[in-house]
XYZ file of C-alpha atoms in Angstrom:
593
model
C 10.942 -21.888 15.979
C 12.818 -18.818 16.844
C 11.578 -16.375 20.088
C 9.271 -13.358 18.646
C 11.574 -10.067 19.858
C 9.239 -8.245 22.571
C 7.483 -5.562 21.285
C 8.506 -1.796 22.399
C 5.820 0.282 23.583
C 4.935 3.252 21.742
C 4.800 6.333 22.624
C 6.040 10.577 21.263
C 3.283 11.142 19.322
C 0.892 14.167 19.908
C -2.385 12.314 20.083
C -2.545 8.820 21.155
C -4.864 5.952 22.719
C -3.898 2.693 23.743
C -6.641 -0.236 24.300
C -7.817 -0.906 27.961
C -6.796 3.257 28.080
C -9.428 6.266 28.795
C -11.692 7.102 25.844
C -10.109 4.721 23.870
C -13.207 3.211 22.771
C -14.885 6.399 21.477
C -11.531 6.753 19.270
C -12.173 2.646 18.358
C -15.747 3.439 16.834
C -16.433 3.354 13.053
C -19.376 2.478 10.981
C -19.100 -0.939 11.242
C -18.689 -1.058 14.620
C -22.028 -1.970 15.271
C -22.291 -5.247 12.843
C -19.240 -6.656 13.367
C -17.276 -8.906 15.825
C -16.025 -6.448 18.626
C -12.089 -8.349 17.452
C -12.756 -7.524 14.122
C -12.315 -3.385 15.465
C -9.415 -3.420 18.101
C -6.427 -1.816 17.144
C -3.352 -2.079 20.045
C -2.899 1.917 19.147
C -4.814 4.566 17.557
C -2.813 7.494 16.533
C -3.476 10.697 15.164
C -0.742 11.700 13.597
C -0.067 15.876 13.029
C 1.232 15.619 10.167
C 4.094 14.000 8.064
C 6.747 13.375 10.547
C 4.590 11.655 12.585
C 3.163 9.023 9.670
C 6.840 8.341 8.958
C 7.336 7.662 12.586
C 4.347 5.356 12.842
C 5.499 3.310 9.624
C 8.804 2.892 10.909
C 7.772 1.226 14.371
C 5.303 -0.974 12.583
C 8.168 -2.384 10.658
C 10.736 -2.399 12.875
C 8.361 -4.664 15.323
C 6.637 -6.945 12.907
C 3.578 -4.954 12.800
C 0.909 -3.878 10.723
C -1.145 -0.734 10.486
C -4.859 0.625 9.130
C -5.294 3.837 7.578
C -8.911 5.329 8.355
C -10.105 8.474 6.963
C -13.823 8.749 7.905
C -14.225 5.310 9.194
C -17.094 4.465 6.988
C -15.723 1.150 5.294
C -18.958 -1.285 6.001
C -16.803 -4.437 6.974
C -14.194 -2.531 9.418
C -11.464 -2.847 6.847
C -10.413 0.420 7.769
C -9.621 -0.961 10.858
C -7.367 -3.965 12.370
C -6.393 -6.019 15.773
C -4.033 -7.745 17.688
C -0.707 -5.534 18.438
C -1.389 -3.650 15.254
C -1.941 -0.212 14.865
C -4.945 2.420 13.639
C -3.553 5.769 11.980
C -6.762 8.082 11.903
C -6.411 11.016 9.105
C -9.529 12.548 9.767
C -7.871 16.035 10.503
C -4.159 14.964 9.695
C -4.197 16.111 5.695
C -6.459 19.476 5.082
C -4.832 20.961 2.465
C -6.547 22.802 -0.568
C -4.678 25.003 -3.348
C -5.877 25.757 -6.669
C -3.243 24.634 -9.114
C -4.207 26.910 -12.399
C -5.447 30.243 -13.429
C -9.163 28.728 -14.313
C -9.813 26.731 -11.575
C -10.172 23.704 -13.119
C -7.451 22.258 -10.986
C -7.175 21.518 -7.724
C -4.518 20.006 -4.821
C -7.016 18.903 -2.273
C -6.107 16.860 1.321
C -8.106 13.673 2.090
C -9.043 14.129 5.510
C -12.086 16.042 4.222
C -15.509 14.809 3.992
C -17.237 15.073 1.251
C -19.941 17.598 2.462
C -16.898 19.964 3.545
C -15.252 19.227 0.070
C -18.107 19.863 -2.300
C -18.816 22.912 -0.436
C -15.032 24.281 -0.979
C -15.622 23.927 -4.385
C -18.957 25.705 -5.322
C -18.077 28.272 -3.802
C -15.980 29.108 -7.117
C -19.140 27.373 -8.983
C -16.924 23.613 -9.247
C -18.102 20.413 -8.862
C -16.561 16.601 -9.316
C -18.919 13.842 -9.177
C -18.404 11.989 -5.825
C -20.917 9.968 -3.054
C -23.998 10.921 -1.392
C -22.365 10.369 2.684
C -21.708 13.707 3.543
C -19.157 12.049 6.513
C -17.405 9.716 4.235
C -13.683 10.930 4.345
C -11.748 11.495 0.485
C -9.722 9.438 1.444
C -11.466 5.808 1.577
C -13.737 7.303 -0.844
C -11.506 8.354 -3.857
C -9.045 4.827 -3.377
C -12.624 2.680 -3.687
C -13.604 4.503 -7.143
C -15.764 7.321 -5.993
C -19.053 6.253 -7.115
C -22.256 8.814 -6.663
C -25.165 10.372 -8.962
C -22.708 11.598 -11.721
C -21.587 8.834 -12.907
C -22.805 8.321 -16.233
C -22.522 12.288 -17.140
C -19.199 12.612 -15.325
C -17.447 8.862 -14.093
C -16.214 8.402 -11.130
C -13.867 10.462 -8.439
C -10.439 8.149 -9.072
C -11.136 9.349 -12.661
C -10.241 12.701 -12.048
C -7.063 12.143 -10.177
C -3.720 13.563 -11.960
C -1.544 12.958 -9.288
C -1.389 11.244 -6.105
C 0.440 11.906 -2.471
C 1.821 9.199 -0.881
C 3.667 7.905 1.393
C 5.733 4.584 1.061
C 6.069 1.554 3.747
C 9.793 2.688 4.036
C 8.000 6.741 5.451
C 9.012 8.033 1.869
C 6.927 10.495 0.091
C 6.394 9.632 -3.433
C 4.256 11.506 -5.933
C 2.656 9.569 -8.539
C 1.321 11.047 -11.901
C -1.373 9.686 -13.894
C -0.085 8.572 -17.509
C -2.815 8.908 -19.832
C -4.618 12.280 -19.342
C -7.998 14.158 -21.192
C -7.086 17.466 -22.644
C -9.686 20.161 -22.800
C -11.145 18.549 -25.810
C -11.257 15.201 -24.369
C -8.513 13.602 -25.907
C -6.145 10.783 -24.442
C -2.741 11.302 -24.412
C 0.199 9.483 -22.834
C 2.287 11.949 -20.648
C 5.131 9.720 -19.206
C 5.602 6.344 -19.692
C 7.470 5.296 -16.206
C 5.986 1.941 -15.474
C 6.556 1.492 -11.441
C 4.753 5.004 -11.438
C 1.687 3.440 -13.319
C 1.632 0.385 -11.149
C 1.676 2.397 -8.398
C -1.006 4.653 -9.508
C -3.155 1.719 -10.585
C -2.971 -0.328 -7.120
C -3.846 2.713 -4.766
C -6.989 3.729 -6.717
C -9.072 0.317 -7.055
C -6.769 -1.664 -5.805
C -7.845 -1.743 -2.053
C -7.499 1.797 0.298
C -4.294 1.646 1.948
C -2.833 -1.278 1.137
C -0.282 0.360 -0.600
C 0.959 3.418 1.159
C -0.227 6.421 3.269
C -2.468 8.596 1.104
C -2.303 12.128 2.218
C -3.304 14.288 -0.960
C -4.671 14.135 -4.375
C -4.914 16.542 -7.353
C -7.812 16.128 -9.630
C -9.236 17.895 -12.474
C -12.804 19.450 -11.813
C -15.716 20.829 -14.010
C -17.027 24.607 -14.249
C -20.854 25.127 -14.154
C -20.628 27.662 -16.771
C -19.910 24.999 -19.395
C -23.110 23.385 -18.482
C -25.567 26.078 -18.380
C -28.688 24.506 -18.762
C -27.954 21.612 -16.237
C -31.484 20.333 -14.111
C -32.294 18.212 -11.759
C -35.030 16.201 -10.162
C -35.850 15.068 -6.765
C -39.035 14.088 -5.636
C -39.828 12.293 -1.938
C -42.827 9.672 -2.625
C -44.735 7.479 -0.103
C -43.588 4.192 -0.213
C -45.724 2.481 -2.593
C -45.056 -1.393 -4.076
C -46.443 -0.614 -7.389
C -45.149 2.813 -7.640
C -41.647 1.641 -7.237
C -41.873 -0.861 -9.285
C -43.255 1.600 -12.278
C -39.900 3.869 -10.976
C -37.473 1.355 -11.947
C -39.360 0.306 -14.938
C -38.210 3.430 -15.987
C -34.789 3.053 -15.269
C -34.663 -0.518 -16.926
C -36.257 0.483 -19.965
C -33.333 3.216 -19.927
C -30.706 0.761 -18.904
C -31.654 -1.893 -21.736
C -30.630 0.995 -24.530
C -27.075 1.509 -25.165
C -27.256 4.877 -26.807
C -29.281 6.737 -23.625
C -27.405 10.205 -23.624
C -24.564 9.875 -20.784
C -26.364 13.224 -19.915
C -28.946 11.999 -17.514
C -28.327 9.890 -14.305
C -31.032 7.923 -12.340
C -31.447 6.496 -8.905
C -33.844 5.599 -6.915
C -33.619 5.187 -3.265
C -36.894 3.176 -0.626
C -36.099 4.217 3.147
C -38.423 2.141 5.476
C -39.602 4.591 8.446
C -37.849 5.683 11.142
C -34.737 7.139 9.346
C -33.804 10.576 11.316
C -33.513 14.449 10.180
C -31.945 16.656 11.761
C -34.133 20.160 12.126
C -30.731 22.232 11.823
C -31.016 21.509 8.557
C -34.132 22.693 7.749
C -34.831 26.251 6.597
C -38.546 25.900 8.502
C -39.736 25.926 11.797
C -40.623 22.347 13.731
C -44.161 23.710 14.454
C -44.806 24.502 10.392
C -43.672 20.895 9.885
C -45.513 19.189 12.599
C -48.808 21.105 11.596
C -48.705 19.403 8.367
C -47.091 16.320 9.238
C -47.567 15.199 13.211
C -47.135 11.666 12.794
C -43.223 12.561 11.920
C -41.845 13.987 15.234
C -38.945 12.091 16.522
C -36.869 12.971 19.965
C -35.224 16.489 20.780
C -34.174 18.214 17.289
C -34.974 15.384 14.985
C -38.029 14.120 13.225
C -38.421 10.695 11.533
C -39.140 10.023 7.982
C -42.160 7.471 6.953
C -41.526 5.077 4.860
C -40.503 6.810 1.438
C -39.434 6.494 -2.193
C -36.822 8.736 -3.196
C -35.868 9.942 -6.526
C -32.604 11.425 -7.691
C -31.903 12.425 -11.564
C -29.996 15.063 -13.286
C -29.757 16.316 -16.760
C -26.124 17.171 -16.981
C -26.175 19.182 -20.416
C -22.820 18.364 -21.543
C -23.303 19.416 -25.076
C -23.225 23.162 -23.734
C -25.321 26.853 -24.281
C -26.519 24.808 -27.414
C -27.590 22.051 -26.385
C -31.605 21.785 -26.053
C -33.074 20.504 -22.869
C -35.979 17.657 -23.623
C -37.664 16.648 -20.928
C -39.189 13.366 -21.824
C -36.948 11.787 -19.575
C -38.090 13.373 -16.210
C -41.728 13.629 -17.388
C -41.483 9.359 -17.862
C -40.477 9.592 -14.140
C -42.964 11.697 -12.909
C -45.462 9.675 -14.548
C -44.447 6.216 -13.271
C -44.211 8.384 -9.572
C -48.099 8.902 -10.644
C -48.711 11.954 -8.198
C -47.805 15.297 -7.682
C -45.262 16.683 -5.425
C -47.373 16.290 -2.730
C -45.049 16.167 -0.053
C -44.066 19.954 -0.486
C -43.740 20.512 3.265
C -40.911 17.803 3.159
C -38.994 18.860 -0.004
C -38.660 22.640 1.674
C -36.978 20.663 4.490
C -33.928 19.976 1.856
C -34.061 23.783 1.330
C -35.136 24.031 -2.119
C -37.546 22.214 -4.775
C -35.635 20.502 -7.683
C -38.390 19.632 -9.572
C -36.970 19.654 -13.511
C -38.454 22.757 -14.676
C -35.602 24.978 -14.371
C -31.811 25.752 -14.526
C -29.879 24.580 -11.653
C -26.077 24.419 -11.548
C -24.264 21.229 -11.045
C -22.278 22.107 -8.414
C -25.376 23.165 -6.101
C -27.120 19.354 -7.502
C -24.173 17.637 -6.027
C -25.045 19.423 -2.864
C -28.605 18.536 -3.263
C -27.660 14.939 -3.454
C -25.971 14.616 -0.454
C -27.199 12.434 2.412
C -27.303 14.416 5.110
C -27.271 12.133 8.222
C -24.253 10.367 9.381
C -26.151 6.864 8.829
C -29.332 6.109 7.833
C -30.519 3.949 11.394
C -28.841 3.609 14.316
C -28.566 0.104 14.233
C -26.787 -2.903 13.252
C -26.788 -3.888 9.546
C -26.219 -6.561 6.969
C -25.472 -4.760 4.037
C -24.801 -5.781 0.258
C -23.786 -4.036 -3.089
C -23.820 -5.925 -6.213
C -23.220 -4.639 -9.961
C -25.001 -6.320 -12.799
C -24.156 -6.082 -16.593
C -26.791 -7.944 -18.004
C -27.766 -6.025 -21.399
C -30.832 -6.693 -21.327
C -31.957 -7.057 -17.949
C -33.967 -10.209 -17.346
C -37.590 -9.916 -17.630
C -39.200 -9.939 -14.715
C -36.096 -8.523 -12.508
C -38.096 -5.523 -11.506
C -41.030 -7.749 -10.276
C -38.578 -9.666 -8.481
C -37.126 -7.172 -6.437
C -40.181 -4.874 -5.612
C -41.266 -8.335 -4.075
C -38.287 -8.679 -2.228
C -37.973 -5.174 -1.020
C -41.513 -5.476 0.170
C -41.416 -8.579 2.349
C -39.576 -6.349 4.803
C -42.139 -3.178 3.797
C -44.948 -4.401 4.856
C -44.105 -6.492 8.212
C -44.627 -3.784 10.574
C -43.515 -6.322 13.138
C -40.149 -7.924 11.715
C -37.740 -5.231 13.625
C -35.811 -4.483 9.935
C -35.486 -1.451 8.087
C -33.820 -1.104 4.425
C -31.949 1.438 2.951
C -31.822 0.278 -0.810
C -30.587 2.263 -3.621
C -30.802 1.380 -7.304
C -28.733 3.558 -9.817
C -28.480 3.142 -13.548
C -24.141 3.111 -14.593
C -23.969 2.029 -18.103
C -24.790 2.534 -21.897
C -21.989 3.229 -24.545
C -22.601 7.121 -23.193
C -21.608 6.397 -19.860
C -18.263 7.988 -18.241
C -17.968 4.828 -15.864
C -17.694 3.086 -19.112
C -16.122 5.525 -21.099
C -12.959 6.680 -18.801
C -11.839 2.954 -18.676
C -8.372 3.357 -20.195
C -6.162 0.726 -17.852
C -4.927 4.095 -15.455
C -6.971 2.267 -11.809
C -7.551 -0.836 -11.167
C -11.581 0.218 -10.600
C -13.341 -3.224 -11.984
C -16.748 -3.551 -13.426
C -16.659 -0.356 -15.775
C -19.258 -2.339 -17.752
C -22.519 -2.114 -15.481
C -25.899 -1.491 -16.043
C -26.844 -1.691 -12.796
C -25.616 -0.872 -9.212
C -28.009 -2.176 -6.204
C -27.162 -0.985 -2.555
C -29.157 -3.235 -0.163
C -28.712 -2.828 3.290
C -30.701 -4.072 5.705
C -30.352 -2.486 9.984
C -32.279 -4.640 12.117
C -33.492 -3.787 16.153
C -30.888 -6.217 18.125
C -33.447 -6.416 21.394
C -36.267 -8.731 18.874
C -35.261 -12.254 18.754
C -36.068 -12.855 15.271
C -34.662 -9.229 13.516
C -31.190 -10.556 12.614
C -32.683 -13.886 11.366
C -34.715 -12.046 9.036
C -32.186 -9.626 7.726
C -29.689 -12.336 7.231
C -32.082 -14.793 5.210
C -33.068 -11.537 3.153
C -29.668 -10.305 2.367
C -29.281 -14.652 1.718
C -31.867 -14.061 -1.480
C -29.950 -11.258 -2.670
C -27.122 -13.576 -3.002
C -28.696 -16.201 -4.648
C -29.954 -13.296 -7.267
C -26.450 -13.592 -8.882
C -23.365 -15.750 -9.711
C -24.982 -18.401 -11.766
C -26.027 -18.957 -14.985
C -29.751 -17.566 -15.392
C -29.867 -15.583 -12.335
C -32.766 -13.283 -12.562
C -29.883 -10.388 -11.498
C -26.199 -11.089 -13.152
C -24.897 -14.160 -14.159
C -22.091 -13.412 -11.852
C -21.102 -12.046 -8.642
C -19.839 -8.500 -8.659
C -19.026 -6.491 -6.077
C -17.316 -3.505 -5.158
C -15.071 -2.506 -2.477
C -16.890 -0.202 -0.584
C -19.609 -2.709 -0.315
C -17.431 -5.690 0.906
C -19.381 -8.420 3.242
C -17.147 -11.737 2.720
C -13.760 -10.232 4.543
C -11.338 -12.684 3.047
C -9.998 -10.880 -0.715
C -7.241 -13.175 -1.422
C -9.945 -15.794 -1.689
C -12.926 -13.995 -2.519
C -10.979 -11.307 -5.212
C -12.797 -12.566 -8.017
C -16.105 -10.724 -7.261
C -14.143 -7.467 -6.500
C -11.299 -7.688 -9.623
C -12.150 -8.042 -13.144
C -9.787 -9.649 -15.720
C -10.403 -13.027 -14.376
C -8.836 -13.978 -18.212
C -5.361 -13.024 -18.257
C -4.161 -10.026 -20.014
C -0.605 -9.796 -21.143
C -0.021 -13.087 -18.754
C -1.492 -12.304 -15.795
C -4.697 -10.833 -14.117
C -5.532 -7.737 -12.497
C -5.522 -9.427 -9.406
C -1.904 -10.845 -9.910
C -0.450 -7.321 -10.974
C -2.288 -6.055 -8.210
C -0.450 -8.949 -5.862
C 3.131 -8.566 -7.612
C 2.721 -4.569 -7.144
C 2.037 -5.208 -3.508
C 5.235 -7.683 -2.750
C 7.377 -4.986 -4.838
C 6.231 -1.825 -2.470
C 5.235 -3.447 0.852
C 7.173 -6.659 1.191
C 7.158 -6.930 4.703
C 2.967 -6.300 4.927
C 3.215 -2.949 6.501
C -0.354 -2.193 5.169
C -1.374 -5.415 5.287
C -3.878 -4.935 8.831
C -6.377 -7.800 8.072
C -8.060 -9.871 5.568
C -9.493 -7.739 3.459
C -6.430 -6.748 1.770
C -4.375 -7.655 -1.220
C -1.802 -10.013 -0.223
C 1.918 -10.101 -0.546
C 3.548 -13.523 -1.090
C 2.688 -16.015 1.963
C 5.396 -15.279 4.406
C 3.022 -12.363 4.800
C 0.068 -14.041 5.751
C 2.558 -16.459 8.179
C 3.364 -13.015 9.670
C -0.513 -12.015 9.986
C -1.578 -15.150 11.678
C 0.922 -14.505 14.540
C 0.199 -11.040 14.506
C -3.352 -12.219 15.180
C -5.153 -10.193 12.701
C -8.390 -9.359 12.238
C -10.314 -12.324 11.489
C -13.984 -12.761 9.444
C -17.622 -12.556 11.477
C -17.613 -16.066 13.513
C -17.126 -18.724 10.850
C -20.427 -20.782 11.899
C -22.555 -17.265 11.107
C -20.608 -17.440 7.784
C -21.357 -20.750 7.159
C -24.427 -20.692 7.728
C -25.200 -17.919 5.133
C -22.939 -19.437 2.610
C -25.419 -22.807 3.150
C -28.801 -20.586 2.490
C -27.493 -18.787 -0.351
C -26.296 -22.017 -2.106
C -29.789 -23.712 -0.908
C -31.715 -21.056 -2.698
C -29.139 -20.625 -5.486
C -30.239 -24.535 -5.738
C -33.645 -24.144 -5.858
C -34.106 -21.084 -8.092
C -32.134 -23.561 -10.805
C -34.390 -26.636 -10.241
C -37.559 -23.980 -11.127
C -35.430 -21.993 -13.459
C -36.249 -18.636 -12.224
């Protein structure tokens, strides 16, 4: 076997950290940080490139030494994807790509940089009364966001984020800058039409949004195509904060099932409904009243210096996007159904000022203010470690029972005061034939499970100093996984999953959850395009930083195991969960539930 060349050290870039260096572990941090395998997040380098020049220069040493590198945004990918190991490297693009020009007379289209996040972006934009749907993490980065789909509160009424890209910005694993158009674009009137026909320009397009974020190139900008309030101006909203409450959540998302079971809901209104155990943080910055108003109503909330904590809460998010115009009428059945499940007033009034305003249904707000209001406004919702889990159902109709089933669940962690676990779970109606998820599904991404009903967030942080927390979270997050992938399973049949939700870090053999098509179309699958695209445009695995990454043919992965790439949480932890799930999978068969 030949000698590996020496690797030369790197070095001429502006801003620069080397592991075993000063500060280089702030610079290591992301999201995941705290769940993961400390391997799984050690890049050799960290660079933070100014600019152009300097990506180019980055891509070119990684190829000319056999390396690979990560492309990180905001950091918030919940495996460390965005992240890598060995001698590879980590380009962070937090502040590298800020640009932002208006690209017509009407503002309706816009040249945006993806270093933003998505607080600072949405706030660019209503200033001139424009919106986009997009996520609720105010600190998630465009970047990550718009190449995973772009999935928030809009996304029956509007689809996703990667739906309104026209163009993209990138740059190529031989430093080139390419810019690649979208082929089948919506006029004004909503009409498809085909605008070039180039077809290494539509692969291209197709692999970088869905396919997996950066595995195909450098993304440094995006154009998309954004809505005006004034064509919606009769647009409401509805939030309401509710004590946690078994039974009331279970009436919630009765609700939203007996919604989700229809087809022909209007694509105008969007649902979700979010249960917070206690002890999530708020800042008081952010609050338009005083500490000592709050307190005086609410003393069992204070948390340390400017924060307070949250008890444990049902929240509600839903929007009546009035796409039909000035002449469309508003009914508000919908939102009344809600508020009668909820079964009690808006008795948490001193709370809802703390969001700054009181979106209760009854009147006119614009939609690029409720995008605002739908923002999550702390960087994470516990400061702890996690075990997290997103899975996508299309059962039509859901199986009876399913909302029984999960209020149960959720509430075995509720009500142990003692177990050291805290959820953050979020349940969001997608589908119908009205949807936009559905309905913007003409082949441009390769953005999988268009067809949902259902999208359930389930994360789980747990308190790492008691000796039974992780146990607990992983055995819970275990039933979760034996809701799905089988016939009769009381959630989906099978098991979907999305990309920003990842927990099983090897995609080459776990891409059937994450890619649809498993049936080949036109000879192969989405996976396999997505594959053949990658060997085409990153032969020698440039952006290929870890597992969790569509691979080029295996001389790649040869290259990756000397490279020493990132490798999965420690296999006997995997195992382990891989033996409950299929234990309980086993057992919920022999009882048929």
């Amino acid at each position: 076997m030949p000698a590996v060349p020496p690797i030369v050290p790197l070095a001429g870039f502006t801003k620069i950290f080397v592991r075993g260096g000063p500060d280089y572990q702030n610079h290591c941090y992301q999201y995941a940080s705290s769940s993961y395998p400390v391997g799984l997040i050690q890049p050799k380098y960290i660079i933070y490139p100014n600019g152009d020049s300097e990506v180019t220069k980055a891509i070119k040493y990684a190829k000319d030494n056999n390396l690979a590198m990560a492309v990180r945004t905001g950091g918030h990918q919940y495996c460390g994807a965005s992240s890598t190991s060995g001698d590879n490297i980590q380009l962070d693009l937090s502040n590298t790509y800020l640009d932002f020009a208006w690209e017509d007379d009407d503002k309706t289209l816009v040249t945006v940089g993806i270093s933003y996040s998505l607080r600072t972006f949405h706030d660019m934009l209503a200033k001139e009364d424009r919106f986009v749907p997009h996520g609720q993490c105010s600190d998630v980065h465009l970047g990550g966001h718009v190449q995973t789909g772009g999935y928030g509160q809009l996304g029956r009424s509007f689809g996703l984020l990667a739906d309104h890209v026209q163009k993209i910005r990138i740059i190529n694993a031989d430093g080139e800058v390419q810019e690649i158009r979208r082929a089948i674009v919506k006029d004004k009137d909503g009409q498809s039409k085909e605008i070039h026909s180039n077809e290494e320009e539509k692969d291209l397009f197709f692999a970088v949004l869905g396919g997996s974020p950066g595995n195909f190139g450098v993304l440094t900008d995006v154009t998309l195509r954004v809505h005006r309030d004034e064509d919606h101006p009769n647009s409401r909203g509805l939030r309401i904060f509710y004590p946690y409450d078994r039974n009331r959540l279970k009436r919630l998302l009765d609700v939203m099932v007996q919604k989700a079971n229809d087809k022909s809901t209007p694509g105008d209104y969007d649902y979700c409904v979010t249960v917070l155990s206690g002890g999530s943080m708020f800042p008081l910055s952010l609050s338009p009243i005083s500490k000592e108003q709050i307190l005086k109503e609410y003393p069992n909330i204070e948390g340390p210096d400017d924060f307070l904590y949250w008890p444990p809460m049902i929240l509600v998010y839903a929007q009546w996007a009035n796409l039909g115009g000035k002449n469309q009428p508003y009914d508000n059945k919908y939102f009344d159904e809600i508020k009668q499940a909820g079964d009690l007033p808006l008795i948490l009034n001193g709370l809802e000022q703390l969001l700054g305003n009181k979106v209760d249904g009854n009147q006119h707000i614009p939609l690029s203010e409720l995008t605002g209001d739908w923002i999550f406004r702390n960087v994470r919702e516990f400061e702890k470690p996690y075990v997290k889990r997103v899975y996508m159902s299309n059962s039509q109709p859901l199986q009876d029972g399913w909302t029984e089933y999960v209020c149960n669940h959720i509430n075995e962690i509720q009500a142990d005061k003692t177990n050291g676990c805290y959820l953050s779970v979020q349940i969001q109606h997608f589908g119908g034939d009205n949807s936009e998820v559905f309905l913007n599904n003409d082949g441009s991404t390769a953005i999988s499970w268009r067809d949902a009903n259902i999208c359930c967030v389930l994360d789980i942080f747990y308190d790492e100093e008691n000796s039974r927390a992780q146990n607990t979270a992983i055995a819970w997050q275990c039933e979760n996984d034996a809701s799905v992938g089988y016939q009769g399973a009381i959630f989906c049949p099978e098991d979907r999953r999305i990309l920003w939700g990842s927990h099983d870090l090897d995609l080459n053999q776990e891409h059937a959850h994450y890619f649809d098509n498993a049936v080949p179309v036109s000879g192969q699958t989405k996976y396999e395009r997505l594959c053949k695209i990658k060997a085409r445009v990153d032969p020698k695995g440039v952006f290929t930083p870890n597992k969790f990454c569509v691979q080029a043919p295996p001389v790649t992965a040869v290259i990756h195991d000397r490279k020493e790439a990132a490798q999965a949480p420690p296999v006997k932890a995997v195992i382990n969960d891989r033996k409950m799930a299929a234990s309980l999978r086993s057992s919920r068969r022999k009882h048929g539930a």
